[in-house]
mmCIF file of C-alpha atoms in Angstrom:
data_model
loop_
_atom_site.group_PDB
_atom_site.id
_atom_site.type_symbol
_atom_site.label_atom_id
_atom_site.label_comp_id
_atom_site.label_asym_id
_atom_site.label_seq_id
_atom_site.Cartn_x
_atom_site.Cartn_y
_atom_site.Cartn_z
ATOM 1 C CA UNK A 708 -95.223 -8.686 -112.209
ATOM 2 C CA UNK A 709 -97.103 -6.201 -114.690
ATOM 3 C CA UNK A 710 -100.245 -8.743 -116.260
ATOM 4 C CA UNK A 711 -102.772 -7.419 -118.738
ATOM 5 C CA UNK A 712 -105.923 -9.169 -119.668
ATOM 6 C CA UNK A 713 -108.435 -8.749 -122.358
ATOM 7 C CA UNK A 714 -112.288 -8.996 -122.286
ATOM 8 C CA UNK A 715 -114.054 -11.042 -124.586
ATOM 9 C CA UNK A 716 -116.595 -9.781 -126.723
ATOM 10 C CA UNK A 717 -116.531 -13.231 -128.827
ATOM 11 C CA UNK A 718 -119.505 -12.146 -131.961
ATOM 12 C CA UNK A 719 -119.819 -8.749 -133.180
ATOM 13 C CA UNK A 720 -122.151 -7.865 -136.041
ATOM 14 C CA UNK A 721 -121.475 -5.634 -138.701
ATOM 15 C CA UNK A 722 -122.097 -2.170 -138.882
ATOM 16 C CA UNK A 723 -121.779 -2.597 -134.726
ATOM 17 C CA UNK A 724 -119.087 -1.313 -132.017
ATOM 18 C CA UNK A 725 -116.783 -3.642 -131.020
ATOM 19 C CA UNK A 726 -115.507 -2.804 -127.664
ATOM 20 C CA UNK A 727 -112.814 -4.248 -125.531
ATOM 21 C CA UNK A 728 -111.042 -3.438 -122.029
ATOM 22 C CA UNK A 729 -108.201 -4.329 -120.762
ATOM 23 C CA UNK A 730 -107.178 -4.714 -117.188
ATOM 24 C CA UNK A 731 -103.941 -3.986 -115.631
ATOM 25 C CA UNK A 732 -102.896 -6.045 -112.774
ATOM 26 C CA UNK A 733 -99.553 -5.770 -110.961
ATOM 27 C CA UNK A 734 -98.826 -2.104 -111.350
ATOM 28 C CA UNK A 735 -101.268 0.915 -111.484
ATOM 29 C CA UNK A 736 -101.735 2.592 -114.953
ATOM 30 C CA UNK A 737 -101.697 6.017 -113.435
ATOM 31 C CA UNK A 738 -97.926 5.488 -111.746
ATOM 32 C CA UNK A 739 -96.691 4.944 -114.911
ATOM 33 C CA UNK A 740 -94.826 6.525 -117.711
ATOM 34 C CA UNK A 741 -95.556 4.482 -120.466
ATOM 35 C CA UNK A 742 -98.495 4.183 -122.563
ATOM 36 C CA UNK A 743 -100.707 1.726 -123.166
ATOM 37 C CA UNK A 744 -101.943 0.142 -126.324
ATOM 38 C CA UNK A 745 -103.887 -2.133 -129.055
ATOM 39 C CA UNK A 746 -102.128 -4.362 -131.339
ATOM 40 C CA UNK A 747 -104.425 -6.523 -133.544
ATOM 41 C CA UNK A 748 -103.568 -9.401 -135.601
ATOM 42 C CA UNK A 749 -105.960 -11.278 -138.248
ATOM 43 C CA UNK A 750 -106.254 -14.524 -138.415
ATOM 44 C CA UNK A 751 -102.882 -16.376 -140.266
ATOM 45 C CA UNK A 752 -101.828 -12.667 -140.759
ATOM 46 C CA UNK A 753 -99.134 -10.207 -139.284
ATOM 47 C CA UNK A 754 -99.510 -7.411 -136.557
ATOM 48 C CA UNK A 755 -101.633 -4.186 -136.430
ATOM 49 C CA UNK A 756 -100.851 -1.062 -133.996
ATOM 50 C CA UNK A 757 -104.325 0.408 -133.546
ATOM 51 C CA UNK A 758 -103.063 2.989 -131.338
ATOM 52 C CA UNK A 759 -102.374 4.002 -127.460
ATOM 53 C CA UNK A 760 -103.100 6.105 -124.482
ATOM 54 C CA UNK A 761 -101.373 7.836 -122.049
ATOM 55 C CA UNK A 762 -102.538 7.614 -118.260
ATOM 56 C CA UNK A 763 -103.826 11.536 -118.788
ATOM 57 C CA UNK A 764 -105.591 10.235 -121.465
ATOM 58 C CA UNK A 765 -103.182 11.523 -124.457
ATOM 59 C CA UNK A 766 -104.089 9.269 -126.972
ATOM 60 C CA UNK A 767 -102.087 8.322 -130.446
ATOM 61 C CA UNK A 768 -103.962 6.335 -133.667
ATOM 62 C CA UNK A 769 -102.879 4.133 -136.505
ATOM 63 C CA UNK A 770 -104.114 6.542 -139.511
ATOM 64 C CA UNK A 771 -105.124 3.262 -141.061
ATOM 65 C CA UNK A 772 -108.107 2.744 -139.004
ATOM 66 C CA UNK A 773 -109.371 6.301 -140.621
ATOM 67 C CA UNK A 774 -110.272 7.512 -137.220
ATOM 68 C CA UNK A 775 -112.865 4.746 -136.626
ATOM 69 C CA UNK A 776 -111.077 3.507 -133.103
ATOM 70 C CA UNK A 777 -111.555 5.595 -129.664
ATOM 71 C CA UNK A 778 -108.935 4.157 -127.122
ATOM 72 C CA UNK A 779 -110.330 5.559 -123.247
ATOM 73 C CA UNK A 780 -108.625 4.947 -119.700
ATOM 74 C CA UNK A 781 -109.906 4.658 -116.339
ATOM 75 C CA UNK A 782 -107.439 5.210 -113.951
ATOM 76 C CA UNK A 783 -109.909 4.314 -110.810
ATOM 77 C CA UNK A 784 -110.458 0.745 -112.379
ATOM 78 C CA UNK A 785 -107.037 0.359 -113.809
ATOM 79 C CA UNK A 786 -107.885 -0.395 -117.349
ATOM 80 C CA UNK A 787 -108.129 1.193 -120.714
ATOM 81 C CA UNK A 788 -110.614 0.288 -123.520
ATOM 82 C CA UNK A 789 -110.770 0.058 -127.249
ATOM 83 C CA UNK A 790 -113.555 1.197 -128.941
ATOM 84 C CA UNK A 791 -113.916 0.260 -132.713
ATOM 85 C CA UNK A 792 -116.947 1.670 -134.942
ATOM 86 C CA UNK A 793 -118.234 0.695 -137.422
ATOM 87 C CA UNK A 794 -116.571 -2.779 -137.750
ATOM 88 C CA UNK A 795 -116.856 -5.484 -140.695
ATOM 89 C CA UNK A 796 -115.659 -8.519 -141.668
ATOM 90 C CA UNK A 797 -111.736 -7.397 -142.027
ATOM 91 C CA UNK A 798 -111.923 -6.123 -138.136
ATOM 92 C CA UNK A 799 -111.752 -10.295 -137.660
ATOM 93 C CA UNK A 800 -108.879 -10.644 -135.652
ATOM 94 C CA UNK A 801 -107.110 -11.271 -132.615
ATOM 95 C CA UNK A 802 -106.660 -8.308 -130.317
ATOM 96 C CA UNK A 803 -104.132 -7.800 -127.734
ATOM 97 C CA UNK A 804 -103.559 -4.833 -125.488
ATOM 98 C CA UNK A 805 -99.898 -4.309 -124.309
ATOM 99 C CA UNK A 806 -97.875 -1.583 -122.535
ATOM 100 C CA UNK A 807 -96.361 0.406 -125.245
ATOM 101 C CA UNK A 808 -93.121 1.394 -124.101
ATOM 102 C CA UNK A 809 -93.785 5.208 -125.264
ATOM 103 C CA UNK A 810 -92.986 7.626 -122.621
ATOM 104 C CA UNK A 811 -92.267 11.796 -122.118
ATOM 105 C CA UNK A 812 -88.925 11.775 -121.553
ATOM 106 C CA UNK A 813 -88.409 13.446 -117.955
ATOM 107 C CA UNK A 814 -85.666 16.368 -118.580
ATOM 108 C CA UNK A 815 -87.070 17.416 -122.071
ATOM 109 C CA UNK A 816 -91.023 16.552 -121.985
ATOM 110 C CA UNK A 817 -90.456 15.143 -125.475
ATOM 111 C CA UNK A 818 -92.655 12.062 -126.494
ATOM 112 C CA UNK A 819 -90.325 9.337 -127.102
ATOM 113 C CA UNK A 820 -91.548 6.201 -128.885
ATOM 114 C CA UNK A 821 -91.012 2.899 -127.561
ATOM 115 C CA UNK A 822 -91.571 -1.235 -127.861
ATOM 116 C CA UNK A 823 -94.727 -3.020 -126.565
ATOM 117 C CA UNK A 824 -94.021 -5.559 -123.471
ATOM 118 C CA UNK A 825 -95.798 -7.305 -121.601
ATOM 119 C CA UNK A 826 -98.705 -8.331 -123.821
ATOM 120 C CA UNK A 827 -102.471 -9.543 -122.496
ATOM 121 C CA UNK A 828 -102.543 -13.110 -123.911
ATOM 122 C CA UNK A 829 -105.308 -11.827 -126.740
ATOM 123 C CA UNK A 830 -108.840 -12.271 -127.649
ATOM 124 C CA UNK A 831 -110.404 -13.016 -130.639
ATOM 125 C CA UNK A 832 -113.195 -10.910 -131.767
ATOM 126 C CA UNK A 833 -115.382 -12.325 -135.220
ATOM 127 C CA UNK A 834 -117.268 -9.795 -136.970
ATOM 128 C CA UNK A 835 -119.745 -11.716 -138.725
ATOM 129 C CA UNK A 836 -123.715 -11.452 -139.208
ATOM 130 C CA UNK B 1386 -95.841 5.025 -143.383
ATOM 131 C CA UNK B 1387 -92.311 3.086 -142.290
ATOM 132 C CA UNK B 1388 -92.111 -0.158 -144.457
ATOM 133 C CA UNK B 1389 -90.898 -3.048 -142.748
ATOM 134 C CA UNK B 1390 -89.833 -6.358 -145.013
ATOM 135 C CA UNK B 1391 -88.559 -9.603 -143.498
ATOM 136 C CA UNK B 1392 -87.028 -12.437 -144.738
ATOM 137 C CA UNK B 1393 -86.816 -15.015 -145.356
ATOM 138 C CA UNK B 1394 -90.895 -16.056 -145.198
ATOM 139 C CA UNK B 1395 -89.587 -19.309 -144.038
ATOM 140 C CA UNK B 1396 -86.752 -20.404 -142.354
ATOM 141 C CA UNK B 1397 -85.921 -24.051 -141.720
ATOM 142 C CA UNK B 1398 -83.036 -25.120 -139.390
ATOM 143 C CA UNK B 1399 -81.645 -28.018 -137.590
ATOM 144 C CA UNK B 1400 -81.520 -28.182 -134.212
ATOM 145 C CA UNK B 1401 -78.170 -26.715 -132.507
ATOM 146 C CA UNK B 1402 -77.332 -24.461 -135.547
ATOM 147 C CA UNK B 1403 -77.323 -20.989 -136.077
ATOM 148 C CA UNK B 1404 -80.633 -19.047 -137.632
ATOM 149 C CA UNK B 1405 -80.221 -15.449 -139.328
ATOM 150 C CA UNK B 1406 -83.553 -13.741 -140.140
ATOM 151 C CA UNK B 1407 -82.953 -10.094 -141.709
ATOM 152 C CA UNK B 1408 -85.575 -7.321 -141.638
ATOM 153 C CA UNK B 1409 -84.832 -4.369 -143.524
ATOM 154 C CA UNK B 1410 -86.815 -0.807 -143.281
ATOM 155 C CA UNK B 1411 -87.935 1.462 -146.275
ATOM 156 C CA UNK B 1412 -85.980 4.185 -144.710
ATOM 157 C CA UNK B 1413 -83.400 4.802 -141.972
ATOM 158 C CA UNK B 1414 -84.934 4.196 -138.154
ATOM 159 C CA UNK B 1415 -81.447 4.341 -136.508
ATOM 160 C CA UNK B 1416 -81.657 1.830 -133.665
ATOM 161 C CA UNK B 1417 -85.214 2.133 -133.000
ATOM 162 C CA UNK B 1418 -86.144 -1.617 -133.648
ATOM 163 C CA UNK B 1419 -87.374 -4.312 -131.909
ATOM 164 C CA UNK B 1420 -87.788 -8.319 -132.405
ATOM 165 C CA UNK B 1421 -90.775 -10.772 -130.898
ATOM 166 C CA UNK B 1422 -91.189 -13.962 -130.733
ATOM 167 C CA UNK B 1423 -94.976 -15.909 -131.542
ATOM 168 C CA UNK B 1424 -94.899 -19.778 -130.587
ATOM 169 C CA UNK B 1425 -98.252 -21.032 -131.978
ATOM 170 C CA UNK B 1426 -101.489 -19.802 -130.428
ATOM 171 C CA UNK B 1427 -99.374 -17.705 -127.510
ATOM 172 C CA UNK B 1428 -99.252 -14.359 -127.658
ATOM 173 C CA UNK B 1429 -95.759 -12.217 -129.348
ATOM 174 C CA UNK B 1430 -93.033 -11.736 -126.381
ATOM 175 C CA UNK B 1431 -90.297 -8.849 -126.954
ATOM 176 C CA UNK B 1432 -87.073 -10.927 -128.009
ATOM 177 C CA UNK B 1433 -84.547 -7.676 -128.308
ATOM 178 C CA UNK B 1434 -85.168 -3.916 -128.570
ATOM 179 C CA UNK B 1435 -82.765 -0.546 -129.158
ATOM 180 C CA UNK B 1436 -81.870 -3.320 -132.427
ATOM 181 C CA UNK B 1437 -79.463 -5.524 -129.791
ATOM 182 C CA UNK B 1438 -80.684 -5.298 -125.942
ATOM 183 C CA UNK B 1439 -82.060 -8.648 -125.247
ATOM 184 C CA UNK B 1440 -85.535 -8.283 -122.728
ATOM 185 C CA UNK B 1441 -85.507 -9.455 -119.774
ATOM 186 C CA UNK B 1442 -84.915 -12.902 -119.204
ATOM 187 C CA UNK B 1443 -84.408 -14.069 -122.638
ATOM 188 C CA UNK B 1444 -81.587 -16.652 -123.620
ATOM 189 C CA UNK B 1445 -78.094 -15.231 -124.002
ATOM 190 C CA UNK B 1446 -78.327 -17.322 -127.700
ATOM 191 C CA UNK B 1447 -80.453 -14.557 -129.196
ATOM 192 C CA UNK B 1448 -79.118 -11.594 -130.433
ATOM 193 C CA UNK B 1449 -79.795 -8.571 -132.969
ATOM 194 C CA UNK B 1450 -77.257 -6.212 -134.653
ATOM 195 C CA UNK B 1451 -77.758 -3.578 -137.549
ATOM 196 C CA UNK B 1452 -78.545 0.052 -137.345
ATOM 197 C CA UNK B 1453 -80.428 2.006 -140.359
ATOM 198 C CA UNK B 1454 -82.457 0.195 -142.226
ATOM 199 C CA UNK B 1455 -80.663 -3.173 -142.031
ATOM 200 C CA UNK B 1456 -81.266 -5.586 -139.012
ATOM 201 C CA UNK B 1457 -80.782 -9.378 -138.333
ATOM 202 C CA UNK B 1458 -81.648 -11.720 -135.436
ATOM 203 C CA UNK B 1459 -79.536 -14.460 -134.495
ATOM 204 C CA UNK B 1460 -80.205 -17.580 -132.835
ATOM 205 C CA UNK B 1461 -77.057 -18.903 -132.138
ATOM 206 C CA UNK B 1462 -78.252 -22.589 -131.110
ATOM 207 C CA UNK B 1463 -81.454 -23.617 -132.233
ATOM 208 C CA UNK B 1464 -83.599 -25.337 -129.662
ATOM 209 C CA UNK B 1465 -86.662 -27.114 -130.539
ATOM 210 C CA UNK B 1466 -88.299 -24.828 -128.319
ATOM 211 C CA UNK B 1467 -87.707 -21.772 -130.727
ATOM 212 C CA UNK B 1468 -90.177 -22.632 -133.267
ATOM 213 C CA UNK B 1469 -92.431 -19.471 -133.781
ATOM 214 C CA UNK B 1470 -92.781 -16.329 -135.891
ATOM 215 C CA UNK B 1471 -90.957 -13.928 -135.452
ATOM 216 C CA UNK B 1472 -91.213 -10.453 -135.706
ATOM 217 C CA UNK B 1473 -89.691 -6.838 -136.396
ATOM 218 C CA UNK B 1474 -90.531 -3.557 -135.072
ATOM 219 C CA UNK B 1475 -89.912 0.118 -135.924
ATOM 220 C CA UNK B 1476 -90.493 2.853 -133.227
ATOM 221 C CA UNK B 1477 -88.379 5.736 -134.853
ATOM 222 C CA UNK B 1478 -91.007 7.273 -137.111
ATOM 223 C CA UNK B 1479 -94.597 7.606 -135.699
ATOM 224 C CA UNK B 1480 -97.366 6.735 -136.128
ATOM 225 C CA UNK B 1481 -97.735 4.337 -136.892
ATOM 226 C CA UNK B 1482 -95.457 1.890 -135.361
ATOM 227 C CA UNK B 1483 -95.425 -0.616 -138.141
ATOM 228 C CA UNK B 1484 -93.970 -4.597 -138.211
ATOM 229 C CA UNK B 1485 -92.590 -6.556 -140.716
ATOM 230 C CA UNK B 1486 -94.811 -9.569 -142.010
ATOM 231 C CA UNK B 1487 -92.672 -11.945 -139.747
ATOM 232 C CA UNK B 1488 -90.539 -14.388 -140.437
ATOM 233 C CA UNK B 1489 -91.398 -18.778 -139.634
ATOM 234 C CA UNK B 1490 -88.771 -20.884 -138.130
ATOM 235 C CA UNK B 1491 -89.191 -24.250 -138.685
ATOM 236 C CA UNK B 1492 -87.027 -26.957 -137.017
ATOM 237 C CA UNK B 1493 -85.642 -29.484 -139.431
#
């Protein structure tokens, strides 16, 4: 069964990277399809897509974050990372990674969007001084 | 940017009857929606997705209908154990994917 766990940064200051990974256990990144992904949710507040990567390392961003997140993969390690500079306060949140359900679709190449399942059970990163 | 707009905030419902919850998009995303669940402090699970195929392993007594930009979730029999959030998704135009504010069940 696919499980993804986050890393847990716990304080980050501002002006500072915040930087997460998540590992992949149960299946390998690099036999899969799918991408994979950051969702982030504040605290009390609704859900974010930051953005996601494909195995090759095709990545996709939320234009929101105006190009301040880097999303990376390592195949041999079976993980992918978030990298977010330079944070502040409203980067307070909880962050999970997921498999985003995103694929090429096999006859036509075409990138076909998708849901997010399973999801790492989150970790909550404070950007505070 | 795909608008997503749920209601109602709050929903309160007795145990064994039926819940609605309605998300509606800012503009058509065909079928291209799906639902999650968030119990309190858990991470969301994927409820439904393609607007009505229920995930693996989730209770026959949820289901979602609508196409466009009109959607609903129904819980046909509340259990006490469905208190969350819950949650809509677009995938048809990105990015960004983008979520609807989510929706509270309460049980009365």
């Amino acid at each position: 069964q696919l499980h993804l766990q986050e890393s847990r940064p716990g304080l980050v200051k501002p002006g500072d990277s915040l930087s997460l990974i998540c590992t992949v256990t149960g299946g390998a990144i690099s036999g899969s399809n799918y991408y994979w992904g950051w969702i982030r949710q504040p605290p009390g507040r609704g859900l974010e897509w930051i953005g996601s990567i494909s195995y090759s390392g095709s990545t996709l961003y939320n234009p929101s974050l105006n190009s301040r997140a880097t999303i990376s993969v390592d195949t041999s390690q079976n993980q992918f990372a978030l990298n977010l500079l330079p944070v502040t306060a409203a980067d307070t949140a909880m962050y999970f990674c997921v498999r985003d359900l995103a694929h090429h679709d096999v006859l036509t190449g075409q990138l076909q969007s998708g849901w997010f399942d399973p999801w790492g059970q989150g970790t909550l990163v404070t950007v505070s001084s | 940017e795909i608008v997503m707009t749920q209601s109602p905030a709050t929903l309160s419902v007795s145990p064994g009857e039926r819940a609605t919850l309605s998300c509606r998009a800012s503009q058509s995303v065909s079928s291209n929606l799906a639902w999650y669940q968030q119990k309190p402090g858990q991470a969301p699970r994927l409820l439904i997705y393609g607007a009505s195929t229920r995930a693996t392993g989730i209770p026959v007594r949820f289901s979602g209908s609508g196409s466009g930009t009109e959607f609903t979730l129904t819980i046909s029999s509340l259990q006490s154990e469905d208190l969350a959030v819950y949650y809509c998704q677009q995938y048809n135009i990105w990015p960004p994917y983008t979520f609807g504010q989510g929706t509270k069940l309460e049980i009365k």
